[in-house]
Amino acid sequence: MSFNYSFHAIPIYWVIAVYPHIHSQMTFKKGINGQLDNANPRGASTLEFYRKCCPGPLYAKAERAEACHKNNMENAPFFIGAILAGNLAGLDAATMNTLAGAYIGLRLVYSFMYVKIQTNTPSYLRSVTWIASVAVLMTMFVKAGNKMNSALGL
């Protein structure tokens, strides 16, 4: 019987989700000579200051990193739900480890692409990566549902 690492994937995912925000703030800081407003970092006036004072390419990179962070946070409940569903249904450790690992790997690639890709055409590769990551979670939910139905004799 293999060790089930799937619950460990949740804090790993959290790091993946938060890192782009840190990267965005450090990019803004670089672009505005260290004048970050930590008292109101999400305020409209702060963001407007960053937009005006941060050079265009740095601002665009920071903006992509922040959007990546938001997308990762939006997908966190779906990922956590899939991990819980799979484990509560009793999916075997190998399946859970494989699916959780695939999701983590895809989200790492997705995050890297989100921050680095600057033009429209290659951004579609990022979208394919996103779709693949969602497919992994859907697979986990379907497998969990099938296992639960089987356990109930349905």
Short mmCIF file of N, CA and C in Angstrom, two decimals:
data_model
loop_
_atom_site.label_atom_id
_atom_site.label_comp_id
_atom_site.label_asym_id
_atom_site.label_seq_id
_atom_site.Cartn_x
_atom_site.Cartn_y
_atom_site.Cartn_z
N MET A 1 0.85 -1.19 0.00
CA MET A 1 0.00 0.00 0.00
C MET A 1 0.89 1.24 0.00
N SER A 2 0.62 2.16 -0.92
CA SER A 2 1.45 3.37 -0.98
C SER A 2 0.94 4.45 -0.04
N PHE A 3 1.85 5.31 0.30
CA PHE A 3 1.51 6.45 1.15
C PHE A 3 0.71 7.44 0.34
N ASN A 4 -0.34 7.97 0.92
CA ASN A 4 -1.21 8.94 0.24
C ASN A 4 -0.68 10.36 0.50
N TYR A 5 -0.13 10.95 -0.53
CA TYR A 5 0.42 12.30 -0.42
C TYR A 5 -0.57 13.39 -0.82
N SER A 6 -1.78 13.00 -1.20
CA SER A 6 -2.69 13.98 -1.81
C SER A 6 -3.03 15.15 -0.88
N PHE A 7 -3.19 14.89 0.42
CA PHE A 7 -3.46 16.01 1.33
C PHE A 7 -2.26 16.95 1.42
N HIS A 8 -1.06 16.41 1.24
CA HIS A 8 0.14 17.24 1.26
C HIS A 8 0.18 18.19 0.06
N ALA A 9 -0.55 17.83 -0.97
CA ALA A 9 -0.58 18.68 -2.17
C ALA A 9 -1.29 20.01 -1.90
N ILE A 10 -2.15 20.04 -0.89
CA ILE A 10 -2.89 21.28 -0.60
C ILE A 10 -1.96 22.41 -0.17
N PRO A 11 -1.07 22.21 0.83
CA PRO A 11 -0.15 23.31 1.16
C PRO A 11 0.84 23.61 0.02
N ILE A 12 1.19 22.59 -0.75
CA ILE A 12 2.06 22.84 -1.91
C ILE A 12 1.33 23.75 -2.89
N TYR A 13 0.05 23.47 -3.11
CA TYR A 13 -0.73 24.31 -4.02
C TYR A 13 -0.84 25.74 -3.48
N TRP A 14 -0.99 25.88 -2.18
CA TRP A 14 -1.08 27.22 -1.59
C TRP A 14 0.17 28.03 -1.91
N VAL A 15 1.34 27.40 -1.81
CA VAL A 15 2.59 28.10 -2.15
C VAL A 15 2.58 28.50 -3.62
N ILE A 16 2.15 27.57 -4.48
CA ILE A 16 2.07 27.88 -5.91
C ILE A 16 1.12 29.05 -6.15
N ALA A 17 0.02 29.10 -5.41
CA ALA A 17 -0.98 30.15 -5.58
C ALA A 17 -0.51 31.50 -5.07
N VAL A 18 0.23 31.52 -3.98
CA VAL A 18 0.64 32.78 -3.36
C VAL A 18 1.92 33.35 -3.99
N TYR A 19 2.79 32.50 -4.48
CA TYR A 19 4.05 32.99 -5.03
C TYR A 19 3.88 34.07 -6.10
N PRO A 20 2.94 33.92 -7.05
CA PRO A 20 2.80 34.98 -8.05
C PRO A 20 2.45 36.35 -7.44
N HIS A 21 1.71 36.35 -6.34
CA HIS A 21 1.40 37.63 -5.67
C HIS A 21 2.69 38.26 -5.13
N ILE A 22 3.51 37.46 -4.49
CA ILE A 22 4.79 37.96 -3.97
C ILE A 22 5.64 38.46 -5.13
N HIS A 23 5.67 37.69 -6.21
CA HIS A 23 6.44 38.09 -7.40
C HIS A 23 5.92 39.41 -7.97
N SER A 24 4.61 39.56 -7.99
CA SER A 24 4.01 40.80 -8.49
C SER A 24 4.42 41.99 -7.62
N GLN A 25 4.37 41.83 -6.32
CA GLN A 25 4.73 42.93 -5.43
C GLN A 25 6.21 43.29 -5.55
N MET A 26 7.06 42.28 -5.68
CA MET A 26 8.49 42.56 -5.84
C MET A 26 8.77 43.23 -7.19
N THR A 27 7.99 42.87 -8.21
CA THR A 27 8.15 43.50 -9.52
C THR A 27 7.71 44.96 -9.46
N PHE A 28 6.57 45.22 -8.80
CA PHE A 28 6.14 46.61 -8.61
C PHE A 28 7.21 47.38 -7.84
N LYS A 29 7.72 46.78 -6.78
CA LYS A 29 8.72 47.45 -5.94
C LYS A 29 9.94 47.84 -6.77
N LYS A 30 10.36 46.92 -7.63
CA LYS A 30 11.51 47.20 -8.50
C LYS A 30 11.20 48.37 -9.45
N GLY A 31 9.98 48.41 -9.95
CA GLY A 31 9.60 49.43 -10.92
C GLY A 31 9.35 50.80 -10.34
N ILE A 32 9.13 50.88 -9.03
CA ILE A 32 8.82 52.19 -8.43
C ILE A 32 9.81 52.54 -7.32
N ASN A 33 11.01 52.03 -7.44
CA ASN A 33 12.09 52.35 -6.50
C ASN A 33 11.74 52.06 -5.05
N GLY A 34 11.09 50.94 -4.81
CA GLY A 34 10.84 50.50 -3.45
C GLY A 34 9.73 51.19 -2.71
N GLN A 35 8.85 51.91 -3.39
CA GLN A 35 7.80 52.69 -2.72
C GLN A 35 6.48 51.92 -2.59
N LEU A 36 6.53 50.69 -2.14
CA LEU A 36 5.30 49.91 -1.97
C LEU A 36 4.45 50.49 -0.85
N ASP A 37 3.15 50.47 -1.03
CA ASP A 37 2.21 50.91 0.01
C ASP A 37 1.65 49.66 0.68
N ASN A 38 2.29 49.22 1.74
CA ASN A 38 1.83 48.02 2.43
C ASN A 38 0.63 48.30 3.32
N ALA A 39 0.35 49.56 3.62
CA ALA A 39 -0.81 49.90 4.45
C ALA A 39 -2.11 49.67 3.69
N ASN A 40 -2.10 49.91 2.38
CA ASN A 40 -3.30 49.73 1.56
C ASN A 40 -2.90 49.18 0.19
N PRO A 41 -2.34 47.95 0.16
CA PRO A 41 -1.77 47.44 -1.08
C PRO A 41 -2.78 47.19 -2.20
N ARG A 42 -4.05 47.04 -1.87
CA ARG A 42 -5.06 46.78 -2.90
C ARG A 42 -5.93 47.98 -3.20
N GLY A 43 -5.61 49.10 -2.59
CA GLY A 43 -6.41 50.31 -2.79
C GLY A 43 -6.32 50.82 -4.22
N ALA A 44 -7.39 51.45 -4.68
CA ALA A 44 -7.42 51.98 -6.04
C ALA A 44 -6.32 53.01 -6.26
N SER A 45 -6.08 53.85 -5.25
CA SER A 45 -5.05 54.88 -5.41
C SER A 45 -3.65 54.25 -5.48
N THR A 46 -3.44 53.18 -4.74
CA THR A 46 -2.16 52.48 -4.78
C THR A 46 -1.93 51.88 -6.17
N LEU A 47 -2.94 51.20 -6.68
CA LEU A 47 -2.81 50.58 -8.00
C LEU A 47 -2.62 51.63 -9.09
N GLU A 48 -3.30 52.76 -8.94
CA GLU A 48 -3.14 53.85 -9.91
C GLU A 48 -1.73 54.42 -9.85
N PHE A 49 -1.17 54.54 -8.63
CA PHE A 49 0.21 55.01 -8.47
C PHE A 49 1.17 54.05 -9.16
N TYR A 50 0.98 52.74 -8.94
CA TYR A 50 1.84 51.74 -9.58
C TYR A 50 1.74 51.86 -11.10
N ARG A 51 0.52 52.02 -11.61
CA ARG A 51 0.31 52.10 -13.05
C ARG A 51 1.04 53.31 -13.64
N LYS A 52 0.99 54.42 -12.94
CA LYS A 52 1.62 55.65 -13.44
C LYS A 52 3.14 55.63 -13.31
N CYS A 53 3.64 55.06 -12.23
CA CYS A 53 5.07 55.18 -11.93
C CYS A 53 5.92 53.99 -12.36
N CYS A 54 5.31 52.85 -12.53
CA CYS A 54 6.06 51.64 -12.89
C CYS A 54 6.22 51.59 -14.41
N PRO A 55 7.43 51.37 -14.91
CA PRO A 55 7.61 51.28 -16.36
C PRO A 55 6.71 50.20 -16.98
N GLY A 56 6.21 50.46 -18.18
CA GLY A 56 5.23 49.61 -18.85
C GLY A 56 5.49 48.12 -18.81
N PRO A 57 6.67 47.65 -19.25
CA PRO A 57 6.91 46.20 -19.25
C PRO A 57 6.90 45.58 -17.85
N LEU A 58 7.45 46.31 -16.88
CA LEU A 58 7.42 45.79 -15.50
C LEU A 58 6.00 45.78 -14.96
N TYR A 59 5.25 46.83 -15.25
CA TYR A 59 3.86 46.88 -14.80
C TYR A 59 3.07 45.72 -15.41
N ALA A 60 3.26 45.46 -16.69
CA ALA A 60 2.54 44.37 -17.36
C ALA A 60 2.90 43.02 -16.74
N LYS A 61 4.17 42.82 -16.42
CA LYS A 61 4.60 41.57 -15.80
C LYS A 61 3.97 41.42 -14.41
N ALA A 62 3.99 42.49 -13.64
CA ALA A 62 3.39 42.45 -12.30
C ALA A 62 1.89 42.21 -12.39
N GLU A 63 1.27 42.82 -13.38
CA GLU A 63 -0.18 42.65 -13.57
C GLU A 63 -0.51 41.19 -13.94
N ARG A 64 0.31 40.58 -14.80
CA ARG A 64 0.10 39.17 -15.15
C ARG A 64 0.31 38.28 -13.93
N ALA A 65 1.33 38.57 -13.13
CA ALA A 65 1.58 37.77 -11.94
C ALA A 65 0.42 37.87 -10.96
N GLU A 66 -0.13 39.05 -10.81
CA GLU A 66 -1.27 39.23 -9.90
C GLU A 66 -2.50 38.50 -10.44
N ALA A 67 -2.72 38.55 -11.74
CA ALA A 67 -3.84 37.83 -12.35
C ALA A 67 -3.66 36.32 -12.17
N CYS A 68 -2.43 35.85 -12.29
CA CYS A 68 -2.12 34.44 -12.06
C CYS A 68 -2.46 34.04 -10.63
N HIS A 69 -2.06 34.87 -9.69
CA HIS A 69 -2.37 34.63 -8.27
C HIS A 69 -3.87 34.52 -8.07
N LYS A 70 -4.62 35.45 -8.64
CA LYS A 70 -6.08 35.43 -8.48
C LYS A 70 -6.68 34.17 -9.09
N ASN A 71 -6.21 33.77 -10.26
CA ASN A 71 -6.72 32.56 -10.88
C ASN A 71 -6.41 31.34 -10.02
N ASN A 72 -5.20 31.28 -9.49
CA ASN A 72 -4.84 30.16 -8.61
C ASN A 72 -5.73 30.12 -7.37
N MET A 73 -6.00 31.29 -6.79
CA MET A 73 -6.86 31.33 -5.61
C MET A 73 -8.30 30.95 -5.95
N GLU A 74 -8.76 31.35 -7.13
CA GLU A 74 -10.12 30.98 -7.55
C GLU A 74 -10.26 29.48 -7.75
N ASN A 75 -9.18 28.81 -8.13
CA ASN A 75 -9.21 27.37 -8.37
C ASN A 75 -8.93 26.55 -7.12
N ALA A 76 -8.46 27.19 -6.05
CA ALA A 76 -8.12 26.46 -4.82
C ALA A 76 -9.30 25.67 -4.24
N PRO A 77 -10.50 26.25 -4.11
CA PRO A 77 -11.60 25.46 -3.54
C PRO A 77 -11.95 24.22 -4.38
N PHE A 78 -11.86 24.35 -5.69
CA PHE A 78 -12.13 23.23 -6.59
C PHE A 78 -11.11 22.11 -6.35
N PHE A 79 -9.83 22.48 -6.21
CA PHE A 79 -8.78 21.51 -5.95
C PHE A 79 -8.96 20.85 -4.59
N ILE A 80 -9.19 21.66 -3.57
CA ILE A 80 -9.37 21.11 -2.21
C ILE A 80 -10.59 20.20 -2.18
N GLY A 81 -11.67 20.61 -2.84
CA GLY A 81 -12.87 19.78 -2.91
C GLY A 81 -12.60 18.44 -3.58
N ALA A 82 -11.82 18.45 -4.65
CA ALA A 82 -11.49 17.21 -5.35
C ALA A 82 -10.65 16.29 -4.47
N ILE A 83 -9.70 16.87 -3.75
CA ILE A 83 -8.87 16.07 -2.83
C ILE A 83 -9.75 15.45 -1.74
N LEU A 84 -10.64 16.25 -1.17
CA LEU A 84 -11.54 15.73 -0.13
C LEU A 84 -12.46 14.66 -0.69
N ALA A 85 -13.06 14.91 -1.84
CA ALA A 85 -13.99 13.95 -2.44
C ALA A 85 -13.28 12.62 -2.72
N GLY A 86 -12.11 12.70 -3.31
CA GLY A 86 -11.37 11.47 -3.62
C GLY A 86 -11.01 10.68 -2.39
N ASN A 87 -10.57 11.36 -1.36
CA ASN A 87 -10.20 10.66 -0.13
C ASN A 87 -11.41 10.14 0.62
N LEU A 88 -12.48 10.92 0.69
CA LEU A 88 -13.69 10.46 1.38
C LEU A 88 -14.32 9.27 0.66
N ALA A 89 -14.19 9.23 -0.65
CA ALA A 89 -14.72 8.10 -1.42
C ALA A 89 -13.84 6.87 -1.29
N GLY A 90 -12.62 7.06 -0.83
CA GLY A 90 -11.71 5.93 -0.65
C GLY A 90 -10.93 5.56 -1.90
N LEU A 91 -10.69 6.54 -2.78
CA LEU A 91 -9.84 6.25 -3.94
C LEU A 91 -8.46 5.82 -3.45
N ASP A 92 -7.85 4.89 -4.16
CA ASP A 92 -6.55 4.37 -3.70
C ASP A 92 -5.48 5.46 -3.77
N ALA A 93 -4.46 5.27 -2.95
CA ALA A 93 -3.39 6.26 -2.82
C ALA A 93 -2.69 6.53 -4.14
N ALA A 94 -2.46 5.48 -4.93
CA ALA A 94 -1.77 5.67 -6.21
C ALA A 94 -2.56 6.60 -7.12
N THR A 95 -3.87 6.42 -7.18
CA THR A 95 -4.72 7.29 -8.00
C THR A 95 -4.68 8.72 -7.48
N MET A 96 -4.85 8.87 -6.18
CA MET A 96 -4.85 10.21 -5.59
C MET A 96 -3.50 10.90 -5.78
N ASN A 97 -2.42 10.16 -5.56
CA ASN A 97 -1.09 10.75 -5.73
C ASN A 97 -0.85 11.16 -7.18
N THR A 98 -1.26 10.30 -8.11
CA THR A 98 -1.06 10.59 -9.53
C THR A 98 -1.85 11.83 -9.95
N LEU A 99 -3.12 11.88 -9.57
CA LEU A 99 -3.96 13.01 -9.96
C LEU A 99 -3.53 14.30 -9.27
N ALA A 100 -3.22 14.22 -7.98
CA ALA A 100 -2.77 15.43 -7.26
C ALA A 100 -1.44 15.92 -7.84
N GLY A 101 -0.53 14.99 -8.12
CA GLY A 101 0.76 15.36 -8.71
C GLY A 101 0.61 15.97 -10.09
N ALA A 102 -0.29 15.39 -10.89
CA ALA A 102 -0.54 15.93 -12.23
C ALA A 102 -1.09 17.35 -12.13
N TYR A 103 -2.01 17.56 -11.20
CA TYR A 103 -2.60 18.89 -11.04
C TYR A 103 -1.54 19.90 -10.61
N ILE A 104 -0.73 19.53 -9.62
CA ILE A 104 0.33 20.43 -9.14
C ILE A 104 1.28 20.76 -10.29
N GLY A 105 1.69 19.75 -11.04
CA GLY A 105 2.59 19.99 -12.17
C GLY A 105 1.99 20.91 -13.21
N LEU A 106 0.73 20.66 -13.55
CA LEU A 106 0.06 21.51 -14.54
C LEU A 106 -0.08 22.95 -14.04
N ARG A 107 -0.39 23.12 -12.76
CA ARG A 107 -0.53 24.48 -12.23
C ARG A 107 0.81 25.21 -12.17
N LEU A 108 1.89 24.47 -11.92
CA LEU A 108 3.22 25.09 -11.98
C LEU A 108 3.51 25.60 -13.39
N VAL A 109 3.26 24.76 -14.38
CA VAL A 109 3.47 25.15 -15.77
C VAL A 109 2.56 26.33 -16.12
N TYR A 110 1.30 26.23 -15.73
CA TYR A 110 0.33 27.29 -15.99
C TYR A 110 0.80 28.62 -15.40
N SER A 111 1.23 28.59 -14.15
CA SER A 111 1.67 29.82 -13.47
C SER A 111 2.89 30.43 -14.15
N PHE A 112 3.85 29.59 -14.50
CA PHE A 112 5.04 30.07 -15.19
C PHE A 112 4.64 30.73 -16.51
N MET A 113 3.77 30.05 -17.27
CA MET A 113 3.33 30.58 -18.56
C MET A 113 2.56 31.88 -18.39
N TYR A 114 1.74 31.96 -17.35
CA TYR A 114 0.92 33.16 -17.13
C TYR A 114 1.80 34.39 -16.96
N VAL A 115 2.85 34.24 -16.18
CA VAL A 115 3.73 35.38 -15.89
C VAL A 115 4.64 35.69 -17.08
N LYS A 116 5.12 34.67 -17.77
CA LYS A 116 6.13 34.87 -18.80
C LYS A 116 5.58 35.22 -20.18
N ILE A 117 4.42 34.66 -20.56
CA ILE A 117 3.91 34.88 -21.91
C ILE A 117 3.39 36.31 -22.04
N GLN A 118 3.89 37.00 -23.07
CA GLN A 118 3.55 38.41 -23.25
C GLN A 118 2.70 38.69 -24.48
N THR A 119 2.48 37.69 -25.32
CA THR A 119 1.71 37.91 -26.54
C THR A 119 0.53 36.95 -26.61
N ASN A 120 -0.40 37.27 -27.47
CA ASN A 120 -1.67 36.55 -27.51
C ASN A 120 -1.55 35.10 -27.98
N THR A 121 -0.85 34.85 -29.08
CA THR A 121 -0.83 33.51 -29.66
C THR A 121 -0.33 32.44 -28.69
N PRO A 122 0.83 32.61 -28.04
CA PRO A 122 1.24 31.55 -27.11
C PRO A 122 0.38 31.47 -25.85
N SER A 123 -0.42 32.50 -25.60
CA SER A 123 -1.28 32.45 -24.41
C SER A 123 -2.30 31.32 -24.52
N TYR A 124 -2.58 30.87 -25.75
CA TYR A 124 -3.51 29.75 -25.91
C TYR A 124 -2.93 28.45 -25.34
N LEU A 125 -1.61 28.33 -25.33
CA LEU A 125 -0.99 27.17 -24.68
C LEU A 125 -1.28 27.19 -23.18
N ARG A 126 -1.26 28.38 -22.61
CA ARG A 126 -1.61 28.51 -21.20
C ARG A 126 -3.04 28.06 -20.98
N SER A 127 -3.94 28.44 -21.87
CA SER A 127 -5.34 28.04 -21.75
C SER A 127 -5.49 26.52 -21.84
N VAL A 128 -4.71 25.89 -22.72
CA VAL A 128 -4.74 24.43 -22.83
C VAL A 128 -4.28 23.81 -21.51
N THR A 129 -3.26 24.39 -20.90
CA THR A 129 -2.77 23.90 -19.61
C THR A 129 -3.85 24.05 -18.55
N TRP A 130 -4.56 25.16 -18.56
CA TRP A 130 -5.65 25.36 -17.60
C TRP A 130 -6.73 24.31 -17.80
N ILE A 131 -7.12 24.08 -19.05
CA ILE A 131 -8.15 23.07 -19.35
C ILE A 131 -7.70 21.69 -18.87
N ALA A 132 -6.43 21.36 -19.11
CA ALA A 132 -5.91 20.07 -18.66
C ALA A 132 -5.97 19.95 -17.14
N SER A 133 -5.66 21.04 -16.44
CA SER A 133 -5.70 20.99 -14.97
C SER A 133 -7.13 20.80 -14.47
N VAL A 134 -8.08 21.44 -15.12
CA VAL A 134 -9.49 21.26 -14.75
C VAL A 134 -9.92 19.83 -15.04
N ALA A 135 -9.46 19.27 -16.16
CA ALA A 135 -9.79 17.88 -16.51
C ALA A 135 -9.28 16.91 -15.45
N VAL A 136 -8.12 17.19 -14.88
CA VAL A 136 -7.59 16.34 -13.80
C VAL A 136 -8.55 16.36 -12.61
N LEU A 137 -9.02 17.54 -12.24
CA LEU A 137 -9.94 17.63 -11.10
C LEU A 137 -11.27 16.97 -11.41
N MET A 138 -11.77 17.16 -12.62
CA MET A 138 -13.02 16.51 -13.02
C MET A 138 -12.87 14.99 -12.94
N THR A 139 -11.72 14.50 -13.37
CA THR A 139 -11.44 13.06 -13.29
C THR A 139 -11.51 12.59 -11.84
N MET A 140 -10.92 13.37 -10.94
CA MET A 140 -10.94 13.00 -9.53
C MET A 140 -12.37 12.96 -9.00
N PHE A 141 -13.17 13.96 -9.34
CA PHE A 141 -14.57 13.98 -8.89
C PHE A 141 -15.37 12.82 -9.48
N VAL A 142 -15.19 12.53 -10.75
CA VAL A 142 -15.93 11.43 -11.39
C VAL A 142 -15.52 10.10 -10.77
N LYS A 143 -14.23 9.88 -10.58
CA LYS A 143 -13.77 8.64 -9.95
C LYS A 143 -14.33 8.52 -8.54
N ALA A 144 -14.35 9.63 -7.80
CA ALA A 144 -14.91 9.61 -6.44
C ALA A 144 -16.40 9.28 -6.48
N GLY A 145 -17.12 9.90 -7.39
CA GLY A 145 -18.55 9.62 -7.52
C GLY A 145 -18.82 8.18 -7.90
N ASN A 146 -18.03 7.65 -8.83
CA ASN A 146 -18.19 6.24 -9.23
C ASN A 146 -17.92 5.30 -8.06
N LYS A 147 -16.89 5.61 -7.30
CA LYS A 147 -16.53 4.76 -6.15
C LYS A 147 -17.64 4.81 -5.09
N MET A 148 -18.18 5.99 -4.84
CA MET A 148 -19.27 6.12 -3.86
C MET A 148 -20.51 5.37 -4.33
N ASN A 149 -20.86 5.52 -5.60
CA ASN A 149 -22.03 4.80 -6.12
C ASN A 149 -21.84 3.30 -6.05
N SER A 150 -20.62 2.84 -6.35
CA SER A 150 -20.32 1.41 -6.27
C SER A 150 -20.45 0.91 -4.83
N ALA A 151 -19.96 1.70 -3.89
CA ALA A 151 -20.05 1.31 -2.48
C ALA A 151 -21.49 1.24 -2.01
N LEU A 152 -22.36 2.04 -2.63
CA LEU A 152 -23.78 2.04 -2.26
C LEU A 152 -24.57 1.00 -3.06
N GLY A 153 -23.86 0.28 -3.93
CA GLY A 153 -24.53 -0.73 -4.74
C GLY A 153 -25.34 -0.15 -5.89
N LEU A 154 -25.00 1.03 -6.30
CA LEU A 154 -25.74 1.68 -7.40
C LEU A 154 -25.05 1.46 -8.73
#
